[in-house]
Coordinates of C-alpha atoms in Angstrom, one line a residue:
Chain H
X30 CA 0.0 0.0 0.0
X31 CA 3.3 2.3 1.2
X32 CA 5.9 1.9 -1.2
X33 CA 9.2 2.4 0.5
X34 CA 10.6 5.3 -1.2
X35 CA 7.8 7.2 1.0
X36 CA 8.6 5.2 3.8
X37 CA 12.1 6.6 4.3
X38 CA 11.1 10.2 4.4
X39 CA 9.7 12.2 7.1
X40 CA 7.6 13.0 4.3
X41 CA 5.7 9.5 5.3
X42 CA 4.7 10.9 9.1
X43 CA 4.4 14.1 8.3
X44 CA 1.8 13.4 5.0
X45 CA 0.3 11.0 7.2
X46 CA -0.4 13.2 10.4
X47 CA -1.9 16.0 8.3
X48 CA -3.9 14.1 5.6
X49 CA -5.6 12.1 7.9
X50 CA -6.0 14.5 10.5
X51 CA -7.9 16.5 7.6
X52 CA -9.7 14.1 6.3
X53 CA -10.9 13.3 10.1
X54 CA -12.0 17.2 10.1
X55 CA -14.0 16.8 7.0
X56 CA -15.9 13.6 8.7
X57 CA -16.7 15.4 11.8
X58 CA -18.4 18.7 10.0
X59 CA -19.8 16.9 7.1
X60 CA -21.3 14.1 9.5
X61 CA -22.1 17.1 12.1
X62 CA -20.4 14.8 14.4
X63 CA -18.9 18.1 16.6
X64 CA -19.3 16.2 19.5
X65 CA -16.1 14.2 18.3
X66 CA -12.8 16.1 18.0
X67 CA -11.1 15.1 15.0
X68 CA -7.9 13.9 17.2
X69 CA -10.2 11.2 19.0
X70 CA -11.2 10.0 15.2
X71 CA -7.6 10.2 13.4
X72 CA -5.4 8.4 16.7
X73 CA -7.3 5.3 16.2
X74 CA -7.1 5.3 12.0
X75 CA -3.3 6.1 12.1
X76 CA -2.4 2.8 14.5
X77 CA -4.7 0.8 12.6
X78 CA -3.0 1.9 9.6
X79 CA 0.1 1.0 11.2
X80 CA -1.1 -2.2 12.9
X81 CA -2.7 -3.7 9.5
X82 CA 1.0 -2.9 7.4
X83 CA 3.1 -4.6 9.7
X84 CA 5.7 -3.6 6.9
X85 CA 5.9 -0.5 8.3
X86 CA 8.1 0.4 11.2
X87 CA 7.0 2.5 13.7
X88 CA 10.0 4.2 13.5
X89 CA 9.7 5.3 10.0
X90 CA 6.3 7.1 11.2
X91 CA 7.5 8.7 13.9
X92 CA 10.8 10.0 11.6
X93 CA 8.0 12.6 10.3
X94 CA 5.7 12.5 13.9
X95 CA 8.6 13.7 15.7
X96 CA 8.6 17.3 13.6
X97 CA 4.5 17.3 14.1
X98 CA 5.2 16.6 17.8
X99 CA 7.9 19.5 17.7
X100 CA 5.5 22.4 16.3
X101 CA 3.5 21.7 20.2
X102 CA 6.1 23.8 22.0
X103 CA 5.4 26.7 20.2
X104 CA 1.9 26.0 20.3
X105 CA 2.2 26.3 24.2
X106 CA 3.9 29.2 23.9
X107 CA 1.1 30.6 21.4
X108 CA -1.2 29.9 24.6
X109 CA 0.1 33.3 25.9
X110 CA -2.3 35.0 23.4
X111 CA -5.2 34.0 25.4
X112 CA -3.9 34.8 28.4
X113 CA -3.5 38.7 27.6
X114 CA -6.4 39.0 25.9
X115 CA -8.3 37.8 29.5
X116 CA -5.7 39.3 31.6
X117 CA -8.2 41.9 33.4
X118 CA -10.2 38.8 34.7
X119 CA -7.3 36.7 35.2
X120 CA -5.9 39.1 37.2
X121 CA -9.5 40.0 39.4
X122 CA -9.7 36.3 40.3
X123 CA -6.0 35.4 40.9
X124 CA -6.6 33.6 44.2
X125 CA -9.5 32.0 43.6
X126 CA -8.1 30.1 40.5
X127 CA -4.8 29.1 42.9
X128 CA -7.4 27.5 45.3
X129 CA -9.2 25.9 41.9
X130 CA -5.7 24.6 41.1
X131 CA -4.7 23.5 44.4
X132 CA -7.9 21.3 44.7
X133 CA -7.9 20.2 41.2
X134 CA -4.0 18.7 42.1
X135 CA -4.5 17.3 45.0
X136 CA -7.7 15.3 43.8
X137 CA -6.0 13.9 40.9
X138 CA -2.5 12.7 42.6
X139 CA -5.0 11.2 45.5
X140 CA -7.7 9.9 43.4
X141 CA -5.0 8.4 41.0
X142 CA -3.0 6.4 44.1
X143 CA -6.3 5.3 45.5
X144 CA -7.9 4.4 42.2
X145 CA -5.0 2.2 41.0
X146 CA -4.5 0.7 44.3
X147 CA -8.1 -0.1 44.5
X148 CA -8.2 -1.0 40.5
X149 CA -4.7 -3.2 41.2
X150 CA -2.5 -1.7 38.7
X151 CA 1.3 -2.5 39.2
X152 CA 3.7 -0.4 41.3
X153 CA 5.3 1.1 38.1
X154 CA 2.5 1.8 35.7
X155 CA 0.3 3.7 39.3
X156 CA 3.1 6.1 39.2
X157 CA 3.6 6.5 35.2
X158 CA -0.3 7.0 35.7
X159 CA 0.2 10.0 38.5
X160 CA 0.6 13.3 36.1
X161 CA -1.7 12.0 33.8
X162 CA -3.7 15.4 34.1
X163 CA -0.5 17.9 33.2
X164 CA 0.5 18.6 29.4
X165 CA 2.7 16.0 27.9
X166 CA 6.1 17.5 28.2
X167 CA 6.1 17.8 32.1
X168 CA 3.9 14.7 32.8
X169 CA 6.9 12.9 31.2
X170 CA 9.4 15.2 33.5
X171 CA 7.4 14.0 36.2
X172 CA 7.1 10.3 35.5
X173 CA 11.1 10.1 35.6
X174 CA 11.4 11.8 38.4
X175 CA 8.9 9.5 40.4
X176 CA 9.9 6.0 39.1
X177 CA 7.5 5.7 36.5
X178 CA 7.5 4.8 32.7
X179 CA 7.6 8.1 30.9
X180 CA 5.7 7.1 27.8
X181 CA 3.6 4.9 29.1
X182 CA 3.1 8.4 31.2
X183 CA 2.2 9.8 27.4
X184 CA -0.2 7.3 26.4
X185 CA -2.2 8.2 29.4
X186 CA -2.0 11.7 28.8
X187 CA -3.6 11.7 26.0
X188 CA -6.3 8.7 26.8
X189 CA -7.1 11.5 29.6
X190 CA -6.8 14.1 26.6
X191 CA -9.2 12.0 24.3
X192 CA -11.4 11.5 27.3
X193 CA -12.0 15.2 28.4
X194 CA -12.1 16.7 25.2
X195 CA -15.2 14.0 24.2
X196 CA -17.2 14.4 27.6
X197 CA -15.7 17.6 29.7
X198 CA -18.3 19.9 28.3
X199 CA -21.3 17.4 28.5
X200 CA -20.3 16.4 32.4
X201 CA -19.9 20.0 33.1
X202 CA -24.0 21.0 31.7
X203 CA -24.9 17.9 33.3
X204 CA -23.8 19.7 36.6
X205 CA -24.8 22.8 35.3
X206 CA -21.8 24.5 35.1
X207 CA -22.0 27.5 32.8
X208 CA -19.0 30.0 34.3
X209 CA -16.3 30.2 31.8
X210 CA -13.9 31.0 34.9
X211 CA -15.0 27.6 36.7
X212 CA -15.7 25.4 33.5
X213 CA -11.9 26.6 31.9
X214 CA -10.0 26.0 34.7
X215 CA -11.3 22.6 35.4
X216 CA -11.2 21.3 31.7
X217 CA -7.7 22.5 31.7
X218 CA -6.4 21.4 35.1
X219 CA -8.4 17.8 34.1
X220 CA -7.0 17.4 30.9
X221 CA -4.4 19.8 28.9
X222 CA -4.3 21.1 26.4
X223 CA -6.0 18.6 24.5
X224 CA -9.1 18.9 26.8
X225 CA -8.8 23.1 26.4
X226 CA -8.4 23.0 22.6
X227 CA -12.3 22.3 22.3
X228 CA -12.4 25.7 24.6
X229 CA -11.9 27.2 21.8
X230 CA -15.3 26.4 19.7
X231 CA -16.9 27.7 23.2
X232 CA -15.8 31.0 24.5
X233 CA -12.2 32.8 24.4
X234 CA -12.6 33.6 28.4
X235 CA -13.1 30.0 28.8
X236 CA -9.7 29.2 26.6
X237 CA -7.8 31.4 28.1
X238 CA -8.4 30.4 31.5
X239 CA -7.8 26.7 30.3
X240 CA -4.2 28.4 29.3
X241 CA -3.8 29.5 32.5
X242 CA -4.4 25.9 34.3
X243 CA -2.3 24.0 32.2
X244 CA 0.5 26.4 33.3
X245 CA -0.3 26.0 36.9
X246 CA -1.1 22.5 37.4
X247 CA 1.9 21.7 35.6
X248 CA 3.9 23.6 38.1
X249 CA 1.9 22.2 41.0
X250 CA 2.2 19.0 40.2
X251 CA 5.7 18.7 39.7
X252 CA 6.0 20.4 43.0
X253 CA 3.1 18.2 45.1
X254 CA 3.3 14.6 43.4
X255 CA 7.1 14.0 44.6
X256 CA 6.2 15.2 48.6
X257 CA 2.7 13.7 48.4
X258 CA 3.7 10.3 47.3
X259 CA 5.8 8.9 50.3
X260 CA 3.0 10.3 52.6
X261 CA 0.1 8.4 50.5
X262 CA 2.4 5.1 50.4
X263 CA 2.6 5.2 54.3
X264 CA -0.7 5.8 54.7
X265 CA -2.6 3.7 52.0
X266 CA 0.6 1.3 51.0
Chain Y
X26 CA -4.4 36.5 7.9
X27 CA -1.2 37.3 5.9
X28 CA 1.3 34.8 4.8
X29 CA 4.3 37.3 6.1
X30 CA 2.7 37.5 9.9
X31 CA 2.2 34.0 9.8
X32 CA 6.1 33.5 9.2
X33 CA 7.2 36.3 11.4
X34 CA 5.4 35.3 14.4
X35 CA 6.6 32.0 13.8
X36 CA 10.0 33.2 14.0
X37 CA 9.4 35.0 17.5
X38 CA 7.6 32.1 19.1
X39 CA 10.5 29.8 17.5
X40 CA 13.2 32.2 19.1
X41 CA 11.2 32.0 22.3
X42 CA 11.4 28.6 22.8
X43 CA 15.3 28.9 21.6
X44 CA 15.7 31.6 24.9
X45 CA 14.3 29.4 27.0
X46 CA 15.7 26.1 26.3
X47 CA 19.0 27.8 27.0
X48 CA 17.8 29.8 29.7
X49 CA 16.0 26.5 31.7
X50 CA 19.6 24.0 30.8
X51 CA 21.3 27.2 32.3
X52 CA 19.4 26.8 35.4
X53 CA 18.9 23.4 35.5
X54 CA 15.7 22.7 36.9
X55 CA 13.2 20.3 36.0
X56 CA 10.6 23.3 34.3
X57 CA 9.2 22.9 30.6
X58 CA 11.0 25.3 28.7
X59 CA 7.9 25.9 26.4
X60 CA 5.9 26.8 29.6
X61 CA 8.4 29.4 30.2
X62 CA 8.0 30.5 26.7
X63 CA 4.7 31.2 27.1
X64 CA 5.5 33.4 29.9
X65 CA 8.0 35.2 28.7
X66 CA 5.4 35.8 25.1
X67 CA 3.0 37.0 27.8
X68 CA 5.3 39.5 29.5
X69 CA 6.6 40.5 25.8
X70 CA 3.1 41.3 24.9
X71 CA 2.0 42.7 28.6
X72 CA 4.9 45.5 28.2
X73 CA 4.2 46.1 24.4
X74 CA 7.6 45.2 23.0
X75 CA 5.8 42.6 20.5
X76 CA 2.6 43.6 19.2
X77 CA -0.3 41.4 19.5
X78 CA -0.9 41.6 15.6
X79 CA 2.3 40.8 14.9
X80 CA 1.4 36.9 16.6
X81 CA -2.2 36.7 16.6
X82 CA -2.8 34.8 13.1
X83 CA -0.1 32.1 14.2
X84 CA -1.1 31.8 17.6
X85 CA -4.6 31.4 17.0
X86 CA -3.3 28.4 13.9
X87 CA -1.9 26.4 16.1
X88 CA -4.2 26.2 19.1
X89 CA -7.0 25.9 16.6
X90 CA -5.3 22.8 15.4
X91 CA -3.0 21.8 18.5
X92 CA -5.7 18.4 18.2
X93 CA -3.4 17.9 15.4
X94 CA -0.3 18.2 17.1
X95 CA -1.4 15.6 19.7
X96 CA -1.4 13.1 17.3
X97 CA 2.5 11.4 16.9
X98 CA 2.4 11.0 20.7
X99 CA -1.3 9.5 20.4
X100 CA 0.2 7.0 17.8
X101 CA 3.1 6.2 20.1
X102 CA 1.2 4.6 22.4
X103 CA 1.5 1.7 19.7
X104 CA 4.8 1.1 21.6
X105 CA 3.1 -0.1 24.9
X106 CA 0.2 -2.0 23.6
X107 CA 1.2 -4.9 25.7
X108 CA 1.2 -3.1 29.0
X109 CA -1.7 -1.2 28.4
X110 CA -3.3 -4.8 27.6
X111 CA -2.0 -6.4 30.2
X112 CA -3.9 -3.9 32.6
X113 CA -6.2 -2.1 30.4
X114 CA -9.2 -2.3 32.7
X115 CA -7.3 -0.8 35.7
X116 CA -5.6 1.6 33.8
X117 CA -8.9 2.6 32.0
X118 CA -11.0 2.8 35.2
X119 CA -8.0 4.8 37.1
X120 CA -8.3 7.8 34.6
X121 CA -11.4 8.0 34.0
X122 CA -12.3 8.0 37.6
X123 CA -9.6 10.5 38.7
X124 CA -10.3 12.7 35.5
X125 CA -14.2 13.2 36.5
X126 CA -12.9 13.7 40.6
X127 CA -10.2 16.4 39.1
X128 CA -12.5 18.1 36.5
X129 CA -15.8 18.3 39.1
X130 CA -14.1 19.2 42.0
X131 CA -12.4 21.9 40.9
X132 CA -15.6 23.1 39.0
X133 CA -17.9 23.0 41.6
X134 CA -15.0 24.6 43.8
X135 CA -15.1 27.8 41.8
X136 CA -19.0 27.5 41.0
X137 CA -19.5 27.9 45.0
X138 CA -16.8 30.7 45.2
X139 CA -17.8 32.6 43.0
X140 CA -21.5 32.5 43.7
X141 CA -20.4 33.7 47.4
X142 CA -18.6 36.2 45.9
X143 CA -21.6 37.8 43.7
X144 CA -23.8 37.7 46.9
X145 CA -21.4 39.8 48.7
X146 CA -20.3 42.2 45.8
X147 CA -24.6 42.1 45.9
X148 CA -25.6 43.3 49.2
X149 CA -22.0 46.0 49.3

C-alpha cells in the first residue's frame, strides 16, 4: 500500500499526520459529528494503519511525527495569546483560580493512588499514571522523576486528553456549570491542552483560563506529586 | 491572515522557545521550557515590545489545530500495547475515575466561590 521510497522520508509521518488528520476534520463537520474532535477519530485510524501494514516500522512514522510533535512547544507558547487577551479577569480572580488549582492537584495525585490501588494496577504503571492530568512534556518530566514509565506516562495523557475533550463539556452542563472561569479551569487542570483546545469552539474567556491551568497545574504538580507520594504510600501502602 | 505574519510570528515564538531552552539547561531545573516561553510571550506582549498583531494569526493556527499536534504522541502509544493490555481495565478505570474527581471538584469549587462572591459584591 506504502511503497518504501515514501517510507524513508519524514515525508511519510508528516503526510500522514496532516492528511488524515484532515480528512478526520471533514468527517466530523460533514457528518455534524462536533461532538467528536477530529484527534479522537484520526489516533485510532493512524495505528490501525500502522497495525494492519506490519511492513511499516513504527520508527519510519515517527521520523516525520517527531517534527508534528515538535511544532506543540510553540503551540504552548502561542497559549500566551489567550492569556492577555483575559488578563483583566485573570488578574481580578487570581486567588480563587490558585485555590481551583490547588484542589484540582490534590484530587488527581490522590484519586490516581487510591484508584489504582483499589483497580490493582502494578507499582510502576500507578506512578507512570500520577501526572496523567498535566500537558505532555512535564507529565513525562514528572514520571522520571517518580519512578515511572515516561511514555507509558504519554499514552495516558492523552487517553485523559481523548477523554476530556469527548465528555468535559457534557459532564460540566450535566452539573450545570455555565461559568467560563470555573468550567476553563477545570477542563484545563483535568486534561491539557487537548481537553482546552475544544475551549476554543466555546468561549475565548473559557480558553484562556484553560491556558492558565495547564501552566499552573503543571507547576503544581511537579511540586506536590514527589512530597505527596511517600506520605500516601505510608498511609494507604 | 497574511502569509508574512504568519512566518514572522513563527520566528518570534521559535526564538522563544530557543531563549528558554538555554535559559532553563542554564538553570537546571526540571521546568518545561515551552511553559516558560509562554510566559516570557505574555510579558513581551504585557509591556508592548511585541505587538499582538504581529502573533495573533499564528497563535490562534496552532491552538486551533493543536488536536493535530497531539497526534505522533497519540500513535506512540503503539509502543506499549502490551502493557496497556496487560492492565487495560485498571488503567482505564483509574483515569477516567480520577479525570471526573479532578474536573468536578475543581468546577464546583469555583462554581461555589464565585456565587459567594456575587452575593457579597450584591448586598456591598
Amino acid at each position: 500500500m506504502f511503497p518504501e521510497l515514501l517510507l524513508n522520508s519524514p515525508l511519510f509521518g508528516i503526510g500522514l499526520t496532516i492528511i488524515v488528520y484532515c480528512i478526520c476534520e471533514i468527517i466530523v463537520e460533514r457528518l455534524e459529528l462536533d461532538i467528536i474532535p477530529p484527534f479522537v477519530l484520526a489516533c485510532p485510524i493512524i495505528i490501525g494503519l500502522l497495525l494492519l501494514n506490519p511492513q511499516i516500522k513504527y520508527e519510519q512514522y515517527a521520523a516525520g511525527g517527531n517534527f508534528i510533535n515538535f511544532m506543540l512547544g510553540p503551540a504552548t507558547i502561542a497559549l500566551a495569546l489567550p492569556l492577555i487577551r483575559n488578563r483583566k479577569i485573570i488578574k481580578r480572580h487570581a486567588g480563587i483560580m490558585l485555590g481551583g488549582i490547588t484542589i484540582a492537584t490534590l484530587t488527581a495525585i490522590i484519586s490516581i493512588y487510591v484508584c489504582g490501588r483499589l483497580f490493582g494496577t502494578s507499582e510502576q504503571v500507578l506512578l507512570s499514571l500520577l501526572p496523567k492530568s498535566v500537558t505532555t512534556p512535564i507529565a513525562i518530566e514528572i514520571s522520571h522523576t517518580i519512578g515511572g514509565i515516561p511514555p507509558l506516562t504519554a499514552a495516558a495523557v492523552i487517553f485523559t486528553g481523548m477523554l476530556g475533550a469527548t465528555f468535559n463539556h457534557k459532564i460540566l452542563s450535566l452539573f450545570g456549570i455555565k461559568n467560563d472561569l470555573a468550567a476553563g479551569l477545570a477542563v484545563g487542570a483535568s486534561s491539557h491542552g487537548l481537553g482546552t483546545s475544544v475551549c476554543a469552539s466555546v468561549s475565548p474567556v473559557q480558553l484562556a483560563i484553560g491556558g492558565v491551568a495547564i501552566a499552573l497545574t503543571g507547576i503544581a504538580t511537579s511540586i506536590l506529586a514527589p512530597l505527596l507520594l511517600p506520605l500516601l504510600k505510608s498511609i494507604l501502602g | 491572515m497574511s502569509s508574512q505574519s504568519l512566518l514572522h510570528g513563527l520566528a518570534i515564538l521559535l526564538f522563544l522557545q530557543w531563549i528558554s531552552t538555554l535559559i532553563i539547561s542554564f538553570l537546571q531545573i526540571p521546568f518545561p521550557p515551552a511553559l516558560l516561553g509562554m510566559l516570557l510571550l505574555a510579558l513581551l506582549l504585557a509591556t508592548g515590545v511585541i505587538r499582538i498583531a504581529t502573533i495573533e494569526d499564528i497563535c490562534s493556527l496552532l491552538i486551533e489545530k493543536m488536536g493535530m499536534l497531539f497526534l505522533p504522541a497519540g500513535v506512540s502509544m503503539l509502543l506499549y500495547l502490551d502493557v496497556i493490555k496487560a492492565e487495560f481495565s485498571a488503567i482505564a478505570l483509574t483515569i477516567i475515575v480520577s479525570s471526573f474527581a479532578v474536573l468536578l471538584s475543581t468546577a464546583l469549587f469555583l462554581e461555589i466561590v464565585l456565587k459567594r462572591q456575587a452575593k457579597k459584591g450584591g448586598k456591598q
